[in-house]
Coordinates of C-alpha atoms and ligand atoms in Angstrom, one line a residue:
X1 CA 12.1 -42.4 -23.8
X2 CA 11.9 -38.8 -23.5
X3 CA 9.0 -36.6 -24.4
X4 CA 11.2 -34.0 -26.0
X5 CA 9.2 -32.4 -28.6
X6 CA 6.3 -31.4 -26.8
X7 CA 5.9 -27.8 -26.0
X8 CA 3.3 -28.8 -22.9
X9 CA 4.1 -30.0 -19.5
X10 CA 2.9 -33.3 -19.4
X11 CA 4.0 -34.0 -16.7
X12 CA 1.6 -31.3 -14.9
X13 CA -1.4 -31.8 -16.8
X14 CA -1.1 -35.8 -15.8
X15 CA -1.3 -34.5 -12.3
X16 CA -5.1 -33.1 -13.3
X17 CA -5.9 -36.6 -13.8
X18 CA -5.4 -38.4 -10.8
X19 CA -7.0 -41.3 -12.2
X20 CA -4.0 -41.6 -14.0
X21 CA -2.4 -42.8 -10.9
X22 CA -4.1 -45.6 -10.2
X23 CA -2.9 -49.0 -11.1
X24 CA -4.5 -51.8 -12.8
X25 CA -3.8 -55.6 -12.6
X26 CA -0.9 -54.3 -10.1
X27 CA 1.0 -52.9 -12.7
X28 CA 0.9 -48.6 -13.7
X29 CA -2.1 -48.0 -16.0
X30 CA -1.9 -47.4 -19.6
X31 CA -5.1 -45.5 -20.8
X32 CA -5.4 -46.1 -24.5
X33 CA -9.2 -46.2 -24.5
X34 CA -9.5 -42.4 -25.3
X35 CA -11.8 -42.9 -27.8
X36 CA -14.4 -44.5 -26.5
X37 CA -14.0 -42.1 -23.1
X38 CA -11.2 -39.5 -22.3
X39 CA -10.6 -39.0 -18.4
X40 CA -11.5 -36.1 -16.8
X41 CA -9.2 -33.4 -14.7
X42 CA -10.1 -32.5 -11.5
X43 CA -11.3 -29.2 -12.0
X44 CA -14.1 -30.9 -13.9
X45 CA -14.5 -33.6 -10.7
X46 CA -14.5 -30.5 -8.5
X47 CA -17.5 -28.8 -10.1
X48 CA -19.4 -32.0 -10.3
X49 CA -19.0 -31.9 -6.4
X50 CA -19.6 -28.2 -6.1
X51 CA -22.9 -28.5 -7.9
X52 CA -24.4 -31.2 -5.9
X53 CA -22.4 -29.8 -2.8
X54 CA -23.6 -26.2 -2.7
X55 CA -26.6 -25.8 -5.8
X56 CA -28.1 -28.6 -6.5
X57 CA -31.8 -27.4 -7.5
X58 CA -34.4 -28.1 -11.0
X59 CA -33.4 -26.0 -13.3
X60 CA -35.7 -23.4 -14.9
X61 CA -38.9 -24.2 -12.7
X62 CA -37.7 -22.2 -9.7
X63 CA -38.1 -18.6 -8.1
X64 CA -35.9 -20.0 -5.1
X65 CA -32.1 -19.2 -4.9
X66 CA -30.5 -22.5 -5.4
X67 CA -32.4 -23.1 -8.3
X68 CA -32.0 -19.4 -10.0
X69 CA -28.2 -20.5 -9.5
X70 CA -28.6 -23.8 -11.2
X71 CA -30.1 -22.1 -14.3
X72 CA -27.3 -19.6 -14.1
X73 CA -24.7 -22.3 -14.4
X74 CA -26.6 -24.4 -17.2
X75 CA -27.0 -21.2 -19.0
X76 CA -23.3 -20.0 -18.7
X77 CA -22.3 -23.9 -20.0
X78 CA -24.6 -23.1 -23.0
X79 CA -22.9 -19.7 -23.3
X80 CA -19.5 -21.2 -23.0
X81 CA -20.4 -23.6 -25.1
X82 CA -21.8 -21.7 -28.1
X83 CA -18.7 -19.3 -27.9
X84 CA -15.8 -22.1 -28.4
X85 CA -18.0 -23.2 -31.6
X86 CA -18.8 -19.9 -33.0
X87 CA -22.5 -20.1 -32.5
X88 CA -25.0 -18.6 -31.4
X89 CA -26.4 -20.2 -27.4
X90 CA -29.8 -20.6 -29.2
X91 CA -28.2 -22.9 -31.5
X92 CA -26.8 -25.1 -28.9
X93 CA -29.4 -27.9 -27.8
X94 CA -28.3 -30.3 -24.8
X95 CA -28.8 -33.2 -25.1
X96 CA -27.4 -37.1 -23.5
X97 CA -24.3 -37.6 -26.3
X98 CA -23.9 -37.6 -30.1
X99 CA -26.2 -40.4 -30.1
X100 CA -29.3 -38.7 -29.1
X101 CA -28.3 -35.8 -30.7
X102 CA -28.2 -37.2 -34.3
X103 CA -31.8 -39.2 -32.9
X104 CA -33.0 -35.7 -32.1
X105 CA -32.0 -34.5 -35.6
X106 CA -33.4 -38.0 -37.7
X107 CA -36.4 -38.0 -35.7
X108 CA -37.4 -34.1 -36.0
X109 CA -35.9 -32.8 -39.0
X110 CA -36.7 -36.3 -40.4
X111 CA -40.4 -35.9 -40.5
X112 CA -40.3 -33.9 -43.9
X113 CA -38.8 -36.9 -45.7
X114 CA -41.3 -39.2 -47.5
X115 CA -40.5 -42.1 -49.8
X116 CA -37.4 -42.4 -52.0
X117 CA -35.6 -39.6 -50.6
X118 CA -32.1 -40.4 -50.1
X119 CA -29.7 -39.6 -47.4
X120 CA -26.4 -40.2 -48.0
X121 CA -24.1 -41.5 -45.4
X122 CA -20.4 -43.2 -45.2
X123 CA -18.9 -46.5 -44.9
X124 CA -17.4 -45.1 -41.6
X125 CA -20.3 -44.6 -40.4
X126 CA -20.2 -45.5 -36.1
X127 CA -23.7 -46.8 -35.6
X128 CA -25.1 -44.0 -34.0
X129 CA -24.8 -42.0 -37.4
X130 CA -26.1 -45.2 -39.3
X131 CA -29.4 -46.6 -37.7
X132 CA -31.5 -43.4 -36.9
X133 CA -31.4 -43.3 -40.7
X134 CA -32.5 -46.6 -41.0
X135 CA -35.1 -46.2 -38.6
X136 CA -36.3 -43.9 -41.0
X137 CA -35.8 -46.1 -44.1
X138 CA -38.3 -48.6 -42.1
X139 CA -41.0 -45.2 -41.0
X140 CA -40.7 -43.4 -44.1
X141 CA -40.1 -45.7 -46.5
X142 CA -36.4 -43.7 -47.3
X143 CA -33.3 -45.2 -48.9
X144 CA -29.6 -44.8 -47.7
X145 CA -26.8 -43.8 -50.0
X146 CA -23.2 -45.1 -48.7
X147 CA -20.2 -43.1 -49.8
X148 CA -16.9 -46.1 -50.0
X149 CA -13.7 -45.5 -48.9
X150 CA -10.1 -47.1 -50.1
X151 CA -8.0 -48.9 -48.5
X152 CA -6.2 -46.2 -46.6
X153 CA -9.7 -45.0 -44.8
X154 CA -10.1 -42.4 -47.4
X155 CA -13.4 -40.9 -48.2
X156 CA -14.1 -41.3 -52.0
X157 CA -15.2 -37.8 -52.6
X158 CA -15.9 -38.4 -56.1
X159 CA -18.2 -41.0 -55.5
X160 CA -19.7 -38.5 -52.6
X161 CA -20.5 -36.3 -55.1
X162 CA -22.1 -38.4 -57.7
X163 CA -24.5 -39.8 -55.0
X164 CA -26.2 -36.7 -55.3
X165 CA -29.5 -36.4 -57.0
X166 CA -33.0 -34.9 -57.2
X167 CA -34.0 -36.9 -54.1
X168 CA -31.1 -36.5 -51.9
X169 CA -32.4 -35.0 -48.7
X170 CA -29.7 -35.1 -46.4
X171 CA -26.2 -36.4 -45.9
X172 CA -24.6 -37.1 -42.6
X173 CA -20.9 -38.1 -41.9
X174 CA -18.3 -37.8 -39.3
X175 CA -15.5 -35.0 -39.0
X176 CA -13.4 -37.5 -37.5
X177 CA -13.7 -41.9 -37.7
X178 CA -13.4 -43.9 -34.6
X179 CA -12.1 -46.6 -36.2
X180 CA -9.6 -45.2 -38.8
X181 CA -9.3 -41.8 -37.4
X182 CA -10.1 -40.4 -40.7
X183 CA -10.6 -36.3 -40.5
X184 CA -12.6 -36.1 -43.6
X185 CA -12.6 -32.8 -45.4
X186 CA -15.9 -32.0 -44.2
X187 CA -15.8 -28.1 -44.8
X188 CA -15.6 -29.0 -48.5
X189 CA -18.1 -31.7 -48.4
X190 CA -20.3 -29.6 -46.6
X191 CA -20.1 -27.3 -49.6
X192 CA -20.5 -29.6 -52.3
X193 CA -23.7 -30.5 -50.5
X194 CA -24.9 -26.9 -50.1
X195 CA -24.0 -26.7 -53.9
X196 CA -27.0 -29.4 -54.3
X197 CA -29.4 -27.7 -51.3
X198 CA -28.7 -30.1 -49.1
X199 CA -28.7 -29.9 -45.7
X200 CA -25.5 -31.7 -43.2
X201 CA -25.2 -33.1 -40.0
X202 CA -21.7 -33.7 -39.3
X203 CA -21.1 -36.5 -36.3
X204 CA -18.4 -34.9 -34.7
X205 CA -18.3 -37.1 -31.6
X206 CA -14.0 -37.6 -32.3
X207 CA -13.8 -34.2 -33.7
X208 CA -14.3 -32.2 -30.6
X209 CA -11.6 -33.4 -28.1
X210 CA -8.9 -33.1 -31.2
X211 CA -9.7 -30.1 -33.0
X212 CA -10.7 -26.7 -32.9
X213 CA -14.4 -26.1 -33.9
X214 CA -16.2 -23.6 -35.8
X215 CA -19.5 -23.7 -36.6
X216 CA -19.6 -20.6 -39.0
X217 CA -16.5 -22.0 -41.1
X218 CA -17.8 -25.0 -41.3
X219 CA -20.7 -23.7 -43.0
X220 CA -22.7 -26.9 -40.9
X221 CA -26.4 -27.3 -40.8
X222 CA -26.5 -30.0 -37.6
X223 CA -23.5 -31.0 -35.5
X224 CA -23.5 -33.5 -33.2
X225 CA -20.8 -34.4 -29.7
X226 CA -20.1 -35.6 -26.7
X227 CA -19.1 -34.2 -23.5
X228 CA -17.4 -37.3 -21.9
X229 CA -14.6 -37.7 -25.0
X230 CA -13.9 -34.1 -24.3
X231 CA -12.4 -35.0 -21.1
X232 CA -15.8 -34.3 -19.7
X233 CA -19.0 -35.7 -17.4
X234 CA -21.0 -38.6 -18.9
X235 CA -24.5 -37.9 -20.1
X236 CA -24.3 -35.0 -21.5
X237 CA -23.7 -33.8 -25.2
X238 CA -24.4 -30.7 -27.8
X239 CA -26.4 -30.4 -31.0
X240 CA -25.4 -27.6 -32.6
X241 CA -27.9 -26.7 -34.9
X242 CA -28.9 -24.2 -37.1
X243 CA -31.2 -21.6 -36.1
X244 CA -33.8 -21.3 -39.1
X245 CA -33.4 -25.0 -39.1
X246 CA -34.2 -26.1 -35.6
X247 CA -37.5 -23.1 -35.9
X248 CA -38.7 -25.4 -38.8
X249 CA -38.6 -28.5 -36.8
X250 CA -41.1 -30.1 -34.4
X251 CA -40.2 -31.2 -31.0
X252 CA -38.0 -34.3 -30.6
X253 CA -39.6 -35.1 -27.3
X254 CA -42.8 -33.8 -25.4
X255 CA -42.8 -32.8 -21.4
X256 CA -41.8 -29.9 -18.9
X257 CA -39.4 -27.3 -19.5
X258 CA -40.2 -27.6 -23.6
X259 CA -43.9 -25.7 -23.8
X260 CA -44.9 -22.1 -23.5
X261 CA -48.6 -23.3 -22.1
X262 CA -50.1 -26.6 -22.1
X263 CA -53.9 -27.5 -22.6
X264 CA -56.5 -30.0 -23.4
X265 CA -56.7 -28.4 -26.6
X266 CA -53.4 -27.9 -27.9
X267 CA -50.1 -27.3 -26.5
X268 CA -47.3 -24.4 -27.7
X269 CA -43.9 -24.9 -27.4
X270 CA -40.9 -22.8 -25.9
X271 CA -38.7 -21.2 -28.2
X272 CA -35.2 -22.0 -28.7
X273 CA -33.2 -23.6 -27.6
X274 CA -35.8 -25.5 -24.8
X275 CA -38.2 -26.5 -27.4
X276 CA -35.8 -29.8 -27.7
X277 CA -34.8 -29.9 -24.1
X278 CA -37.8 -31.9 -22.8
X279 CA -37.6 -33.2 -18.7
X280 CA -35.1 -32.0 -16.5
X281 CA -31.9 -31.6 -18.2
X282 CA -28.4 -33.2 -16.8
X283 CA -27.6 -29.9 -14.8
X284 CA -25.3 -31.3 -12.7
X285 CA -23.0 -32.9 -15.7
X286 CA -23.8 -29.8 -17.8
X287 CA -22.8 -27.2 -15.3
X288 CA -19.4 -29.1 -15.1
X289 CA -19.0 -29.2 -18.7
X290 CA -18.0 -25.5 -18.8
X291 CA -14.7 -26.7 -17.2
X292 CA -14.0 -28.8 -19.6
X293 CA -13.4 -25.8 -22.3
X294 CA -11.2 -23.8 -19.3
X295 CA -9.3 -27.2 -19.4
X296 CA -8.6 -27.3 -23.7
X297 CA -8.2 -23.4 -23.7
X298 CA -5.5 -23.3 -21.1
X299 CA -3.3 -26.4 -22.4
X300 CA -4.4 -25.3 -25.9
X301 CA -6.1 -27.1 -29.0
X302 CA -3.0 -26.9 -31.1
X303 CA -0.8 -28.0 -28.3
X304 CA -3.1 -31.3 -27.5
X305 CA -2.9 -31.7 -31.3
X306 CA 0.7 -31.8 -31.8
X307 CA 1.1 -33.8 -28.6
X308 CA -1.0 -36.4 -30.0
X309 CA 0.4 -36.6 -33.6
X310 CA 3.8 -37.3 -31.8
X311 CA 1.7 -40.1 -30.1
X312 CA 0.5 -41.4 -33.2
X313 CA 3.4 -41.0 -35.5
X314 CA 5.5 -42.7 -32.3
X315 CA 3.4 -45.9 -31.9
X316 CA 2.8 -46.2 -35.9
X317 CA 6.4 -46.2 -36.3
X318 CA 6.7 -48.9 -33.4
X319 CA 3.8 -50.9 -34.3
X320 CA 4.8 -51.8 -38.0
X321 CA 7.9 -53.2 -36.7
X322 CA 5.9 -56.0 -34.9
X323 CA 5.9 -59.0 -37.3
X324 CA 1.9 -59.7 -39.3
X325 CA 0.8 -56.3 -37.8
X326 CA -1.9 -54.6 -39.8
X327 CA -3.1 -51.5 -39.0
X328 CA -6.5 -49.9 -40.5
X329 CA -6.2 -46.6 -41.5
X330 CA -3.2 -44.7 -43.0
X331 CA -5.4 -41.3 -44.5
X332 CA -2.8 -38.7 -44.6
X333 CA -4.7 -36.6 -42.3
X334 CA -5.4 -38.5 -39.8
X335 CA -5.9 -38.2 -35.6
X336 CA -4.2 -39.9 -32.4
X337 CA -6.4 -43.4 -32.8
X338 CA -4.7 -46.8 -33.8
X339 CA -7.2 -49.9 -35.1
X340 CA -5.0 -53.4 -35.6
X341 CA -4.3 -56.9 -36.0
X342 CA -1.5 -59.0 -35.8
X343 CA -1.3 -62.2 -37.9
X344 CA -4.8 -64.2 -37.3
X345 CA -5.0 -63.6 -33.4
X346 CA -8.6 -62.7 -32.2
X347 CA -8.6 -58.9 -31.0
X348 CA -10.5 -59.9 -27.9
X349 CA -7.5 -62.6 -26.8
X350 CA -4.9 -59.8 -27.4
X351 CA -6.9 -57.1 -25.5
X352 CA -7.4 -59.2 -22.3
X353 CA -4.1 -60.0 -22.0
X354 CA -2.5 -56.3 -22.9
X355 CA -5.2 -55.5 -20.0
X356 CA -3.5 -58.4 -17.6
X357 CA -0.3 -56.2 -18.1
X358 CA -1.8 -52.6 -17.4
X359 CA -2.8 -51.7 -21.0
X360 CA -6.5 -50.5 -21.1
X361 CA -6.8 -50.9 -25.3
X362 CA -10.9 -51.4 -26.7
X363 CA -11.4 -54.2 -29.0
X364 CA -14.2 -55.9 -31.1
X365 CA -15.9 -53.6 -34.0
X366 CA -16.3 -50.6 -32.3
X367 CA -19.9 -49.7 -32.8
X368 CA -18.6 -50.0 -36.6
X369 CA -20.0 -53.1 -38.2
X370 CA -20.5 -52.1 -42.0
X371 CA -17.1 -50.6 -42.0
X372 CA -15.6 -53.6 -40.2
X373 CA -17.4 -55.9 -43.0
X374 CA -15.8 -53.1 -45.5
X375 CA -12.1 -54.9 -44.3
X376 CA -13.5 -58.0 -44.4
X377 CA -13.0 -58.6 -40.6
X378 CA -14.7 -59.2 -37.5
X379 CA -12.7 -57.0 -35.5
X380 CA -9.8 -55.0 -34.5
X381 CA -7.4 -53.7 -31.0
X382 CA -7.9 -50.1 -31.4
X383 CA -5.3 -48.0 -28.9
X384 CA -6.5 -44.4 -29.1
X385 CA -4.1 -41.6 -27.3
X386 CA -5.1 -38.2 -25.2
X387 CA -3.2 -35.3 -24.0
X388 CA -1.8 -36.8 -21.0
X389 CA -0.8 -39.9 -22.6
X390 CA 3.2 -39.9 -22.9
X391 CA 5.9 -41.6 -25.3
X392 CA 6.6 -44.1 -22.3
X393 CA 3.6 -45.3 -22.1
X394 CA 3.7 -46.0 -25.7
X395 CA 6.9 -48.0 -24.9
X396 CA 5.1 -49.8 -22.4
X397 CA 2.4 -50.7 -24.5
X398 CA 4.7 -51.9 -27.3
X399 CA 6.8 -53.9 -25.3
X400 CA 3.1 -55.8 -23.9
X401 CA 2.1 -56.0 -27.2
X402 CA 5.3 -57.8 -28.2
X403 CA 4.9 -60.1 -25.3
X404 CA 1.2 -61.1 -26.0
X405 CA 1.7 -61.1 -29.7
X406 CA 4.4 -63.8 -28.8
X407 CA 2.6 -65.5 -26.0
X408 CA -0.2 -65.8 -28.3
X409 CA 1.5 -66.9 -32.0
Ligands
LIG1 N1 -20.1 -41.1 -33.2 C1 -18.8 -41.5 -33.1 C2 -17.9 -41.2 -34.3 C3 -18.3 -42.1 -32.0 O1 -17.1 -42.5 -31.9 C4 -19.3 -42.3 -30.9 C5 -18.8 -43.0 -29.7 O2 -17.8 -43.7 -29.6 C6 -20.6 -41.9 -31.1 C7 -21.0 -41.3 -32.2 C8 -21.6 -42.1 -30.0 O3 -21.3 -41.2 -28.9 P1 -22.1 -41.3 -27.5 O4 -22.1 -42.7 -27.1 O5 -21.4 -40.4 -26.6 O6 -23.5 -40.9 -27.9

């Protein structure tokens, strides 16, 4: 079928992607994995190349050409960076992903806790916004809150707001769910946790390739992502954090590039934002991220957004006409990701064989365990849709899915 109603040329921006061209299991390939990793256009490829091609040089430890360009590049990526979420480049730490950014915040910010402080979290919770906590309910003897949802994948905001208390320190939740594709309201909650003085990281890891961001509307203390879901280079990822916040914190990790001077008797640390960018940084990955925001600019946030809420509405529609199929996660406001099951068949069986004909879907419990035990299952098929993804390949992917479903029943 046709891709009427979107205002972007597909068509062109698959062409940016020339992964998108390869086959798989000699048949075209469907990417539906988005959520786990987006694919990246060339322009991104390109500066990965140019960097190791024409610049590649340590970062900040040089009086040496190359290297003065290196820092330049990092340094424009942080500027870049900072601009497209309303903050300031001081505020933006980089880091390996969401996951060692909310590490960075639980381990740093996490020292002032002390026994029977609370932070709350949610039932959606991925794993990396779940067991830094705990590791802190093991160090510091803390205890974590869980706000429930119902059985759409809706945050139960009245329950979030009775969780508060005199020993709440901290509540951390995502913008977006992996899983559900949830967007919680989090400028709201953010509030109602302000409204009890307490600070909010806000895991934005599925946030950042769908929506626009703003740090200053959001009102956020900590927010966490990941370059590679933003059509980006692995290994790299933002804290966003805020600027009397990270000054009150100690350094997450010790080593070069994150001390003013070093000595046997004491050490004192760099300002912001290098104070929590110990070692040599991902230059390479972080110089190329900058392209990634040329990338969203040009096609346009609201564009990709629409695109991918004809996606979802498309394959929703589709879906519920296959016979036993469940899917998890109706909130009205929700993004371009689509967790299932049909009838008793494992998710693992379904997503080798959709892979067999082409269909790249993730399954199992998606770095999601308590939310999976929430359902009461071990596991779903989760298909998750990009920009370039088309209302063909959502044909495609129906018509396999009616063929294993049958194969398989
Ligand atoms: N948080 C959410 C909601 C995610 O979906 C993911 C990855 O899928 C992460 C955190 C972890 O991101 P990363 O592996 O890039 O650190």
């Amino acid at each position: 079928m046709d891709s009427g109603k979107s205002v972007i040329d597909i068509d062109s921006i698959r062409k940016e992607f020339p992964i998108l061209s390869r086959g798989a299991n000699d048949r075209p390939l469907i990417y539906l994995d988005n959520t786990a990793t987006s694919q990246t256009p060339s322009t991104v490829v390109d500066a990965v190349v140019d960097m190791y091609e024409h610049h590649k040089a340590n970062v900040h430890r040089g009086v040496h050409l190359l290297s003065r360009e290196a820092t330049d590049m990092q340094e424009a990526t942080r500027r870049r960076v900072a601009a497209y979420i309303n903050a300031s480049p001081e505020e933006v730490i980089f880091t390996r992903g969401t996951t060692e950014a909310i590490n960075l915040v639980a381990s740093s910010f996490g020292q002032r806790f002390s026994e029977g402080d609370e932070v709350i979290l949610t039932v959606m919770e991925h794993h990396a916004n779940i067991v830094p906590w705990q590791l802190l309910q093991s160090q510091r003897g803390i205890k974590v809150r869980v706000v429930d949802i119902d059985d759409r994948g809706v945050l139960n905001q009245e329950q979030y707001r009775s969780l508060f208390g005199p020993r709440t320190v901290m509540a951390a939740f995502c913008h977006v769910s992996n899983v559900l594709g949830t967007v919680n309201p989090v400028k709201d909650m953010i509030a109602v946790a302000h409204g009890y003085g307490v600070p909010v990281l806000v895991d934005g890891a599925q946030a950042s390739p769908h929506l626009n961001l703003d740090m200053k509307d959001l009102d956020c203390d900590f927010y966490a992502f990941s370059s590679h879901k933003m059509y980006g280079p692995a290994g790299v990822g933002v804290l966003y954090g805020r600027r009397d916040l990270l000054e009150s914190m100690p350094p997450y990790q010790g080593g070069g590039e994150m001390i003013r001077h070093v000595s046997f008797e004491g050490t004192t640390f760099a300002d912001l934002p290098f104070k929590f960018e110990a070692g040599t940084p991902d230059f390479v990955d972080i110089a190329a991220f900058a392209r990634c925001f040329d990338f969203i600019e040009r096609v346009g946030m609201v564009h990709i957004a629409a695109h991918e809420h004809e996606l979802l509405d498309y394959a929703t529609e589709r879906m519920l006409e296959i016979p036993d199929l469940r899917i998890y996660g109706t909130a009205p406001d929700k993004s371009a990701v689509i967790s299932f099951n049909v009838g008793d068949i494992h998710n693992y069986d379904l997503g080798l064989l959709l892979d067999r004909l082409g269909v790249a879907v993730r399954t199992g419990h998606h770095c999601a365990q308590p939310l999976m035990e929430r359902f009461g299952i071990q596991g779903t098929v989760r298909a998750s849709f990009a920009v370039y993804n088309t209302l063909e390949e959502v044909d495609i992917f129906i018509s396999a899915l009616r063929k294993v479903t049958a194969m398989l029943s």
